[in-house]
Coordinates of C-alpha atoms and ligand atoms in Angstrom, one line a residue:
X1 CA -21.1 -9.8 -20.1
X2 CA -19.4 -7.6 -17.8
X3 CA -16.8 -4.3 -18.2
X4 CA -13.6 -6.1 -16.4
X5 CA -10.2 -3.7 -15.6
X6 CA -6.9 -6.3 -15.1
X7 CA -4.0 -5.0 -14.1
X8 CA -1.3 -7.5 -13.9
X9 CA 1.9 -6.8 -11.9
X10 CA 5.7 -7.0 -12.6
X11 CA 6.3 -10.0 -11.8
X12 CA 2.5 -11.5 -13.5
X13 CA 4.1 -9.9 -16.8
X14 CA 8.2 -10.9 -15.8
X15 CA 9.1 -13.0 -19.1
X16 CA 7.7 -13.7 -22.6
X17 CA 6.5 -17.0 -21.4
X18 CA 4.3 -15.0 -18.1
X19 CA 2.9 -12.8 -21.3
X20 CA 1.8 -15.3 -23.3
X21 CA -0.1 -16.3 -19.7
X22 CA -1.6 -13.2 -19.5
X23 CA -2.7 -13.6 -23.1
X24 CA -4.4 -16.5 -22.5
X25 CA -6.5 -15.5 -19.1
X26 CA -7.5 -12.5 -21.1
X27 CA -8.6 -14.5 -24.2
X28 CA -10.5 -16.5 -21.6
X29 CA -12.7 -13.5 -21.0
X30 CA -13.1 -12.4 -24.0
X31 CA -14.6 -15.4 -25.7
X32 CA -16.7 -15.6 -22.5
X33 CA -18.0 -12.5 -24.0
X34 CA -16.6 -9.3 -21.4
X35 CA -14.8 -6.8 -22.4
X36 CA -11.7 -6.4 -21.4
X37 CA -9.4 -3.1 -20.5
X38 CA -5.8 -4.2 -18.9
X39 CA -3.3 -2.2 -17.3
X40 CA 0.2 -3.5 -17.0
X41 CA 3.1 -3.2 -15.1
X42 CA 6.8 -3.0 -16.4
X43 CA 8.2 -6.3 -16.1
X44 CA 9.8 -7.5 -12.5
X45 CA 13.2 -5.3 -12.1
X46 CA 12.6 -3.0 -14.8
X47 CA 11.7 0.1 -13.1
X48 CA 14.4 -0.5 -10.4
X49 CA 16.8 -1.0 -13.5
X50 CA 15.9 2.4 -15.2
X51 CA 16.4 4.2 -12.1
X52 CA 19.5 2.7 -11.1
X53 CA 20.8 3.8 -14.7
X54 CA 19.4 7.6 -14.5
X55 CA 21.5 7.6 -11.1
X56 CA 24.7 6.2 -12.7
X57 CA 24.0 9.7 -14.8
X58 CA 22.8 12.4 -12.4
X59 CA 22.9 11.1 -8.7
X60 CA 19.8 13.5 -8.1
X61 CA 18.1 12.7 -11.9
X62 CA 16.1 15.7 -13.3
X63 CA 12.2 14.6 -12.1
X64 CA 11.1 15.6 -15.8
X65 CA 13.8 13.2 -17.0
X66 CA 13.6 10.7 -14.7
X67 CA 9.6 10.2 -15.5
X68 CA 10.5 9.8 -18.9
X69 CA 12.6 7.3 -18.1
X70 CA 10.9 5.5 -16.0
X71 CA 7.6 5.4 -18.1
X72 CA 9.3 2.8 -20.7
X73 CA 9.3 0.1 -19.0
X74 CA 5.4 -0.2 -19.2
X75 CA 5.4 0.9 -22.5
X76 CA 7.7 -1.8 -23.3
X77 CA 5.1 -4.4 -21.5
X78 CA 2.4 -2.7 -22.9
X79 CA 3.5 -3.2 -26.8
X80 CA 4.6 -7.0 -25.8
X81 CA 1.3 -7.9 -24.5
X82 CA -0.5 -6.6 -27.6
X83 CA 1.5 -8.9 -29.5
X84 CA 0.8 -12.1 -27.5
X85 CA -2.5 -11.3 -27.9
X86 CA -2.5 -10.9 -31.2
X87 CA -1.4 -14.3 -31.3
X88 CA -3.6 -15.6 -29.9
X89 CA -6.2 -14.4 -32.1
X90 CA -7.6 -11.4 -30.0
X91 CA -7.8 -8.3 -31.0
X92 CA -5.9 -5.6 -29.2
X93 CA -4.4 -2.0 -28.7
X94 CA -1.8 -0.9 -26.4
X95 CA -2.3 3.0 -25.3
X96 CA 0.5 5.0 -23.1
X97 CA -0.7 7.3 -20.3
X98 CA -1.4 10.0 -22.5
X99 CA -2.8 8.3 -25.4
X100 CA -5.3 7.2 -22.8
X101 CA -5.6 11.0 -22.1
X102 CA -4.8 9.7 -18.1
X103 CA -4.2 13.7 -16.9
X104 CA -2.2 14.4 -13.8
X105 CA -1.1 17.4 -11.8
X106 CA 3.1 18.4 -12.5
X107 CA 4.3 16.8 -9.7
X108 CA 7.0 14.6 -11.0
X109 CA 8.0 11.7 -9.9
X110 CA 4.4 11.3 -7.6
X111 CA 1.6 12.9 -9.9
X112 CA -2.3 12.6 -8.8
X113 CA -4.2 11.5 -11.2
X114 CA -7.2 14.2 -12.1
X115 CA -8.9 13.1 -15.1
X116 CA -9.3 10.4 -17.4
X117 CA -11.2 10.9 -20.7
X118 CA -12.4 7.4 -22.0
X119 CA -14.1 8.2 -25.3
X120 CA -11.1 6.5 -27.1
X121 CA -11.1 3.2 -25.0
X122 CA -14.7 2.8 -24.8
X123 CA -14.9 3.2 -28.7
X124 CA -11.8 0.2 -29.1
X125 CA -13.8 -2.0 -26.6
X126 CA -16.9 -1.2 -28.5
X127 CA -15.1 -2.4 -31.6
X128 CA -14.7 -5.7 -30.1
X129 CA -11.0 -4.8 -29.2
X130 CA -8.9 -5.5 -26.0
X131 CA -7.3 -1.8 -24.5
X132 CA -4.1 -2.4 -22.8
X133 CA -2.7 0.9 -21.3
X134 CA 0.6 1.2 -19.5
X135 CA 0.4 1.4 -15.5
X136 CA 2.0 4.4 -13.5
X137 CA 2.3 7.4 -16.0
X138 CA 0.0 10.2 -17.2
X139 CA 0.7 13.3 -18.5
X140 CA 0.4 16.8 -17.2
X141 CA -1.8 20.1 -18.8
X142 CA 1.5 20.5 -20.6
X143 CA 1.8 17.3 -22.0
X144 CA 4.9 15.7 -20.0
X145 CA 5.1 12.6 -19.2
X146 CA 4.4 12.0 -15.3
X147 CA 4.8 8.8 -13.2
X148 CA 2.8 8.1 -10.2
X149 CA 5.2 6.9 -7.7
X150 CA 6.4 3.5 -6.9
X151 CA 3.9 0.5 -7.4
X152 CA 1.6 3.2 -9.3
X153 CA 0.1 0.7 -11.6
X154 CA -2.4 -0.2 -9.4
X155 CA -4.0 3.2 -9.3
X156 CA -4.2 3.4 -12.7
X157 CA -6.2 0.2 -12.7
X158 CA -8.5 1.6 -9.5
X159 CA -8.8 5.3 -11.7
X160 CA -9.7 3.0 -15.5
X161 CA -12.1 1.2 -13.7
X162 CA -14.0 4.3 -11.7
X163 CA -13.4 6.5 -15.1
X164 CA -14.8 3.4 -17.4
X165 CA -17.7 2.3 -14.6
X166 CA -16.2 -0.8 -14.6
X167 CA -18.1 -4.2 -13.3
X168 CA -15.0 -5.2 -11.7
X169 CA -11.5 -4.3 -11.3
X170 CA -9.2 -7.3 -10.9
X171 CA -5.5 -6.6 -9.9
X172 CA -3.1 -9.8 -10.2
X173 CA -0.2 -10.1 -8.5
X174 CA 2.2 -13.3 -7.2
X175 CA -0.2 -14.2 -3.8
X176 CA -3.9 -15.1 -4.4
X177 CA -4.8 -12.8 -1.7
X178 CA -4.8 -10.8 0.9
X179 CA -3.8 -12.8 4.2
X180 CA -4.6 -12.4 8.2
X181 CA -0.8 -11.9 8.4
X182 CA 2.4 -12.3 6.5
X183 CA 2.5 -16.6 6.0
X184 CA 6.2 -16.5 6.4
X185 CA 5.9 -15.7 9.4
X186 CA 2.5 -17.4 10.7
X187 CA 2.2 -20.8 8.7
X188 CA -1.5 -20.9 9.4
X189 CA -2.3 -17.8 8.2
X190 CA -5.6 -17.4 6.2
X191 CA -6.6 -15.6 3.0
X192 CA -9.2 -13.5 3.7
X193 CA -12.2 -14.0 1.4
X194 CA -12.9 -9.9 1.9
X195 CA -11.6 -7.2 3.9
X196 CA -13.2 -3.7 4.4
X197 CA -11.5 -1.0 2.4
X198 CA -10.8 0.7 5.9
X199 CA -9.2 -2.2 7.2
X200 CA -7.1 -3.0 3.6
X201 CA -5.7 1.1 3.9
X202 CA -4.7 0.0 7.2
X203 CA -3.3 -3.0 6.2
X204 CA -1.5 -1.7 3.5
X205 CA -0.1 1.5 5.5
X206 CA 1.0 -0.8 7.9
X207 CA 3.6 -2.4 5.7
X208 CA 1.3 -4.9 4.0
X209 CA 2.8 -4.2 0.5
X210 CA 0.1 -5.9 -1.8
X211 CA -1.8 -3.2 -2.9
X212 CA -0.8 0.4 -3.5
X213 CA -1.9 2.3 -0.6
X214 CA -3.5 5.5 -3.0
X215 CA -5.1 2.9 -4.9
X216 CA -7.0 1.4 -1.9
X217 CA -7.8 5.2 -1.2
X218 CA -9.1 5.5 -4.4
X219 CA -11.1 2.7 -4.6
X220 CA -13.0 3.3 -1.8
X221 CA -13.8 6.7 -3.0
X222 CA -15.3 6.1 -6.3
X223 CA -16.8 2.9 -4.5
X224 CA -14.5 0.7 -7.4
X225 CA -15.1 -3.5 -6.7
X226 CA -11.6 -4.4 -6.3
X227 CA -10.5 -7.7 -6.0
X228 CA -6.9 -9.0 -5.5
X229 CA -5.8 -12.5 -7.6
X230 CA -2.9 -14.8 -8.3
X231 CA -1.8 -14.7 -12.0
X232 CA -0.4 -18.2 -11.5
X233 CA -3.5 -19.8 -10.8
X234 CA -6.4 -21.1 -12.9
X235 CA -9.1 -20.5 -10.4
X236 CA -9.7 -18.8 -6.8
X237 CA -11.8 -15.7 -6.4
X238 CA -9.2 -13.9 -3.9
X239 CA -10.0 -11.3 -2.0
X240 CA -12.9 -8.6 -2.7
X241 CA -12.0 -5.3 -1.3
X242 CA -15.9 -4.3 0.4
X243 CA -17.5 -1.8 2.1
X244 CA -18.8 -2.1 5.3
X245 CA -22.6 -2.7 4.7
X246 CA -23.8 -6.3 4.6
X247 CA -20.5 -7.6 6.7
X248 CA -22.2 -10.9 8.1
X249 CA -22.3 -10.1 12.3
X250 CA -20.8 -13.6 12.8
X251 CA -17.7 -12.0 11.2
X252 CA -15.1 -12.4 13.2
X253 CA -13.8 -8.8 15.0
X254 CA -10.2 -8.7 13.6
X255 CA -9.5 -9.3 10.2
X256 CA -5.7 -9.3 10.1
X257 CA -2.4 -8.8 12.2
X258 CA -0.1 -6.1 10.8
X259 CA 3.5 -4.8 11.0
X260 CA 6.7 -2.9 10.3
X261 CA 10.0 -3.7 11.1
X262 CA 11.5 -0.3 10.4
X263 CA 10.1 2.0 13.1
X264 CA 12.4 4.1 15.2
X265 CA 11.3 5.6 18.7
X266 CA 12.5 9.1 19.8
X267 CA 11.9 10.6 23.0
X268 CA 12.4 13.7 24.4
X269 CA 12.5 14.2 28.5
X270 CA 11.6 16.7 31.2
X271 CA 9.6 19.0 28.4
X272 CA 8.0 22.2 30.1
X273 CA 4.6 21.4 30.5
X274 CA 3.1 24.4 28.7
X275 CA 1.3 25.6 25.5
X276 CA 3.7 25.4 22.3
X277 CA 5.6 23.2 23.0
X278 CA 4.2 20.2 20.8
X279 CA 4.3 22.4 18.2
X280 CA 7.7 23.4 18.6
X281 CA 9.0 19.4 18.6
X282 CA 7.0 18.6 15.7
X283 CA 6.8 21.4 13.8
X284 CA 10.8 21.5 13.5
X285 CA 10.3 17.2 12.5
X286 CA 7.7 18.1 9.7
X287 CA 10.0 21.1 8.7
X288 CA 12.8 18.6 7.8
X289 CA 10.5 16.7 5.7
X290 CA 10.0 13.4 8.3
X291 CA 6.9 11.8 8.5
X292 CA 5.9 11.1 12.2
X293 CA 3.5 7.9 13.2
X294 CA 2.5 7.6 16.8
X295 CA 2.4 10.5 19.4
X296 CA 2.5 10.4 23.0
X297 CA 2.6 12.8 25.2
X298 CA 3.0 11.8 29.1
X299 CA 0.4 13.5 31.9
X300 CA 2.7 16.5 33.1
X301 CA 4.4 16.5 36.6
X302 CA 6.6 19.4 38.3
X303 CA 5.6 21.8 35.3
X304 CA 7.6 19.0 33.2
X305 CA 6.6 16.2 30.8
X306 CA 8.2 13.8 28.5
X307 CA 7.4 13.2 24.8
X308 CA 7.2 10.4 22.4
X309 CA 6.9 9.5 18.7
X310 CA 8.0 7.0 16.4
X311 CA 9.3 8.0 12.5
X312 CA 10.3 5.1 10.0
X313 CA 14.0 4.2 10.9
X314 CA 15.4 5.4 8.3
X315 CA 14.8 9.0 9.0
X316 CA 16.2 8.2 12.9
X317 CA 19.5 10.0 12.9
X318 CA 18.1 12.8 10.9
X319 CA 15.3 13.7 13.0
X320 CA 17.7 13.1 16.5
X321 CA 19.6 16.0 14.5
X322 CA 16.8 17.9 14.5
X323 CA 16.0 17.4 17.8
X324 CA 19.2 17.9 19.3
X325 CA 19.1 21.7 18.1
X326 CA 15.3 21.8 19.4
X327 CA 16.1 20.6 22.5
X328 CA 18.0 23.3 23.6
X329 CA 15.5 25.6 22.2
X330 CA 13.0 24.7 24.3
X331 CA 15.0 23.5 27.3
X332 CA 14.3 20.1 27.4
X333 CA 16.9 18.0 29.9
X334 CA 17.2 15.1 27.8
X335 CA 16.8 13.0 24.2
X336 CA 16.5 9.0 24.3
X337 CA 16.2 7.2 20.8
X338 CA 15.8 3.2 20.2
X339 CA 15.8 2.4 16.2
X340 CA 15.3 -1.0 17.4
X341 CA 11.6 -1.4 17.3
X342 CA 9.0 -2.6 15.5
X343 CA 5.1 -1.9 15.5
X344 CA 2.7 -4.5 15.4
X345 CA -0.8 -3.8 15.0
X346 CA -4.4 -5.5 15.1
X347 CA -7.0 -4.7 12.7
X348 CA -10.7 -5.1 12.3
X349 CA -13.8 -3.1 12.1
X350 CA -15.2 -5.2 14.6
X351 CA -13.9 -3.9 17.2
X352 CA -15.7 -0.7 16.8
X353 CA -19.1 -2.7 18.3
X354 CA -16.8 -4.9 20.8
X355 CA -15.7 -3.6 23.6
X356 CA -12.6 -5.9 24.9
X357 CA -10.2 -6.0 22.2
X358 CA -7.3 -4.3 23.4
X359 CA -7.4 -5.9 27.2
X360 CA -7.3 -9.1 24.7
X361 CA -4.8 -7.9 23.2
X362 CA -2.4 -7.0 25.7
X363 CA -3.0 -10.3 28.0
X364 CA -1.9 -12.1 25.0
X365 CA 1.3 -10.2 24.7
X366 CA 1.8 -10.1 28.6
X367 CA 1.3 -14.0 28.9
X368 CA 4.6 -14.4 26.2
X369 CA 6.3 -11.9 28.6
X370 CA 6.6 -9.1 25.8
X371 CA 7.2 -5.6 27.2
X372 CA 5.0 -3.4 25.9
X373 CA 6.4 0.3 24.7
X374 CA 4.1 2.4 23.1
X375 CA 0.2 2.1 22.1
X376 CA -2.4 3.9 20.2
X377 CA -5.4 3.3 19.2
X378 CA -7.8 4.4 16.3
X379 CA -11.1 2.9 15.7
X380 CA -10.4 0.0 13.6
X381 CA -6.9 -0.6 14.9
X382 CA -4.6 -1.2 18.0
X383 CA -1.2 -1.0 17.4
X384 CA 1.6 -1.2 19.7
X385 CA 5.4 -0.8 19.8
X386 CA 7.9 -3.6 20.6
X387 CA 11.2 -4.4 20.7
X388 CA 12.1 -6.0 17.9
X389 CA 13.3 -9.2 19.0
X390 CA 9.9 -10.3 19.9
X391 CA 8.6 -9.0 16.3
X392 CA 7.4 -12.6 15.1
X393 CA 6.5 -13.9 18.8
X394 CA 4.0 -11.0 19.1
X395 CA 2.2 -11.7 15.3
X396 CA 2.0 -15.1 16.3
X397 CA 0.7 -14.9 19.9
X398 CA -2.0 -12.3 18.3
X399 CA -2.8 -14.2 15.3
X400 CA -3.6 -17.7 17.6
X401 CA -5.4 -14.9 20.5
X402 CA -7.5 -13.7 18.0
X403 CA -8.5 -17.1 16.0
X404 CA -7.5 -16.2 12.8
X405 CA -6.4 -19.6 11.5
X406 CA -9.7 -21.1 12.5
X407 CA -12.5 -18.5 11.3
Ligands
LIG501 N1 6.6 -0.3 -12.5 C1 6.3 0.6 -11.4 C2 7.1 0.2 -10.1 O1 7.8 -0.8 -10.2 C3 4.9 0.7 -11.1 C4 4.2 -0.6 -10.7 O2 4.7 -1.7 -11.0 O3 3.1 -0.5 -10.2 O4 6.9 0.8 -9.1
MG502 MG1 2.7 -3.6 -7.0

């Protein structure tokens, strides 16, 4: 008998018919003898609905307004799924955000969760009943309703299952896994049967979109077992979300390739080579709100030196704005931009014990003739920038380099 969070996505909970699914599966458990706490999002298109309709209003909505907008939709699944259950003969009870006393900061819109107070779900479950509470809102110390940014759900299920000392949290979503690359674009990629929680933050801040990336975060804090499933299938243990320890040595060094298609490049030439000036470039970027990814700054020659970084590309005419009026500032000659690039990266924690990886790496991208741009490097992770053109011909070359169909 275990202590089981599920928290099913939009499109696991999309029509009556998915409900009554997720009824079932959850009535499976049940008379296996767990309980049972499930967290559910609004169904598939709802969320975008509601905020397509509070911009048909107010083009910037009200944050206060817009949360308590956007918070029906679970509420709406929540109720629903109560009902099916019901049905089916379990007993059940459906709790918002703040009936489940899930407290946030006041930042609308993008709250952090702070505390959750359990006594009430613990004493439904002890009563033999299924809690269902909606995904993606809390409530602040003044009792407004908060949302937790886009695909939020999934942190409320990581936060229920550290607050509840869950066995297990289970989050169900439309792929049974977590894969060594996107399928679409490598037909022998693998699901992975685990992945580190290092590696999945990378994954998932790397444009992998199947879990929340503050919900990986979490989960490795509070040391949560996460586990990622298909609703649509019977069986399949999908892919457990580990920590490091125990990792079999025979596992292979990378775990998955990873990517983004919407990077921009900006660089800025013949910057004088003296204290500041970083600062300066970036400091003026940050100021405009723009999130910067890689950095490079070139070895300095003639008391001059160019700079490089890469923002997502739809920020790339805004931060060339910016810094055209920094340029002159700091009299650098020259600004050269590309927003057609894309980043692909390799990931493993293997590669902190193997020495190699990268030269591995970039023989396999120099024997398809692909032009390397930009690289960095952390310890888990290699990632370098491309032209976009040879997005999928990289992500292949990489995923047969490093064997990840076969291991
Ligand atoms: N319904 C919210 C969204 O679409 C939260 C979630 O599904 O996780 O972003
Ligand atoms: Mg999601």
């Amino acid at each position: 008998m275990a202590l089981i969070v599920q928290k099913y996505g939009g499109t696991s909970v999309g029509t009556p018919e998915r409900i009554r699914n997720v009824a079932a599966r959850v009535a499976r458990f049940v008379a296996r003898g767990d309980r049972v706490v499930v967290v559910v999002s609004a169904m598939s298109g709802e969320t975008n609905r509601l905020l397509a309709l509070a911009r048909e209003i107010q083009s910037q909505p009200d944050p206060r307004e817009l949360d308590v907008v956007l918070s029906t939709g679970e509420q709406v699944t929540m109720g629903l799924l109560c009902m099916a259950l019901q049905a089916a003969g379990v007993d059940a009870r459906s709790y918002t955000g703040g009936q489940a006393r899930i407290l946030t900061d006041d930042a609308f819109n993008k709250a952090r969760i702070s505390s959750i107070d359990g006594v009430a779900i613990r004493r439904d479950l002890e009563a033999g009943r299924v809690v269902v509470v909606a995904g993606f809102q809390g409530v602040d110390a003044a009792g407004n309703i908060t949302t937790l940014g886009r695909g939020g759900s999934d942190t409320t299920g990581v936060a229920l299952a550290a607050a509840l000392q869950a066995d297990e949290c289970q989050i169900y979503t439309d792929v049974d896994g977590v894969y060594t690359t996107d399928p679409r674009i490598v037909g022998e990629a693998r699901k992975l049967d685990c992945i580190t929680f290092e590696e999945m933050l990378e994954m998932a801040s790397l444009g992998s979109k199947v879990l929340q990336i503050r919900s990986v975060e979490f989960a490795g804090k509070y040391k949560v077992k996460l586990r990622v499933l298909s609703s649509f299938e019977e069986a399949g243990e999908g892919t457990l979300i580990t920590v490091e320890e125990g990792r079999n040595m025979e596992e292979p060094i990378i775990s998955g390739i990873a990517f983004n298609r919407d990077e921009a490049k900006l660089t800025v030439l013949g910057v004088p080579d003296c204290p500041g000036i970083a600062y300066q470039i970036l400091g003026a970027v940050a100021d405009a709100n723009i999130d910067v990814d890689m950095i490079i700054q070139n070895v300095g020659h003639d008391g001059a030196t160019d700079f490089s970084f890469t923002v997502n590309r739809s920020e790339f005419d805004k931060t060339k704005a910016v810094l055209e009026s920094v340029c002159e500032h700091i009299g650098a000659r020259e600004i050269q931009g590309d927003n057609k690039v894309c980043k692909v990266s390799a990931v493993g924690v293997g590669m902190r014990s193997h020495p190699g990886v990268a030269s591995q790496m970039f023989r396999a991208l120099a024997e398809e003739g692909i032009n390397i741009r930009m690289i960095s490097t952390s310890e888990i992770k290699i990632s370098v920038v491309l032209d976009e053109k040879y997005l999928e011909l990289a992500v292949r070359a990489l995923h047969r380099a490093f064997r990840l169909e076969a291991a």
